Amino acid sequence: MTNPSKTKKQLLIFLLPAYGIPYVMGLLLWYGSTISMMPEEMTPFPMAQMFCPAAGVMLAYLVTQWKDSLVPRWFYFSFLCLTALMILCAVLSVVAPEQTVMFHGRAVSMWLLFTEYVSIGGSLLCLTTLLLAGKQRRDAYGLSWKQSKSSVFCLLVFLILYFGRAALLYLLDGQPGFILEMLQDPAATIALLIAPFRLLCTFAPFLGEEYGWRYYLQPILQKRFGPRRGVLLLGAAWGIWHIFLDFFYYTTPDAGLSSNVLRIISCVTLGIFFAWAYNKTNNIWVPVILHYLNNNLSFVYANTSTTMPHILWMPLLNSILFGLFLLSKEFRGIDDDQ
């Protein structure tokens, strides 16, 4: 039986790092914008923020379930140390923004480069400690690979929808054949081929979000508000979580509100599909891979128009292609009776 007091304590501990740290870092992002830092120089902030939801879950379990021998302590410790290093890099990028190094013939932020190396090295360390934790511990805390056939099916469905959405956008933009031309580019082929290997070296930030959103918070919201409303609320909470990034990193403050509204729509619709895949497989690595693909295949959209009418096509297509999964059997439950 679930202990309500313990559950509330876990939720509070989760929320403090998951939202508290990104919002405090948001103030530093604002400061960075006031001293005219370039977006590239502030990239350590979104990278560090991705770790915070899972860090909240891990802290909650370490505090409330310390005596449980199945807690994958060394994996949790390594992930939390990596999170702390990523946050430190983000803070230092604002405290000492003038620090640059030469990389491939151009000056880049030392903290950005350091953050990349920390993320890769930390991901490999976390992968090692996760494997050493053993199957029993991974099973107990939702970290095992499960249902391979259903998992691969969900990944294939996403890729079809992802490239199909791009094809529709190029069609609307008057470039119906561009996506085929782009996919024939050797650089695109190489990017697709090395994607699985890059994932192994950079999985930690994507697990950072999905272990917090899909594994931990989604079941809580679905139990409280129902399978469908819970997922919609989670998508909205995920979108609002980006608010400082939308105001001071991805856009400028004058466009921050509209950017965050579009972000919320994107998070709600993508969140529906991610939740569908997770509910179908009970495999946290499926939304981790989906999140990775969504972020790292964006070159597919490089030649689409950035005018406002075309920007508005994206949330509409997301609502149709991904939002319709809300009608699937994976979301049937107590919502249907209310």
Coordinates of C-alpha atoms in Angstrom, one line a residue, residues 20 39 74 140 155 164 175 180 194 261 275 303:
G20 CA 13.5 25.2 -8.4
P39 CA 22.9 32.3 -27.2
W74 CA 25.9 4.3 -7.4
A140 CA 12.9 -2.1 -9.4
L155 CA 10.2 4.2 -32.5
G164 CA 6.0 12.8 -42.7
Q175 CA 9.2 22.5 -51.9
L180 CA 14.0 13.5 -50.5
I194 CA 25.8 7.6 -36.2
V261 CA 2.7 29.3 -25.8
A275 CA 3.1 9.0 -23.0
N303 CA 15.1 24.6 -45.1

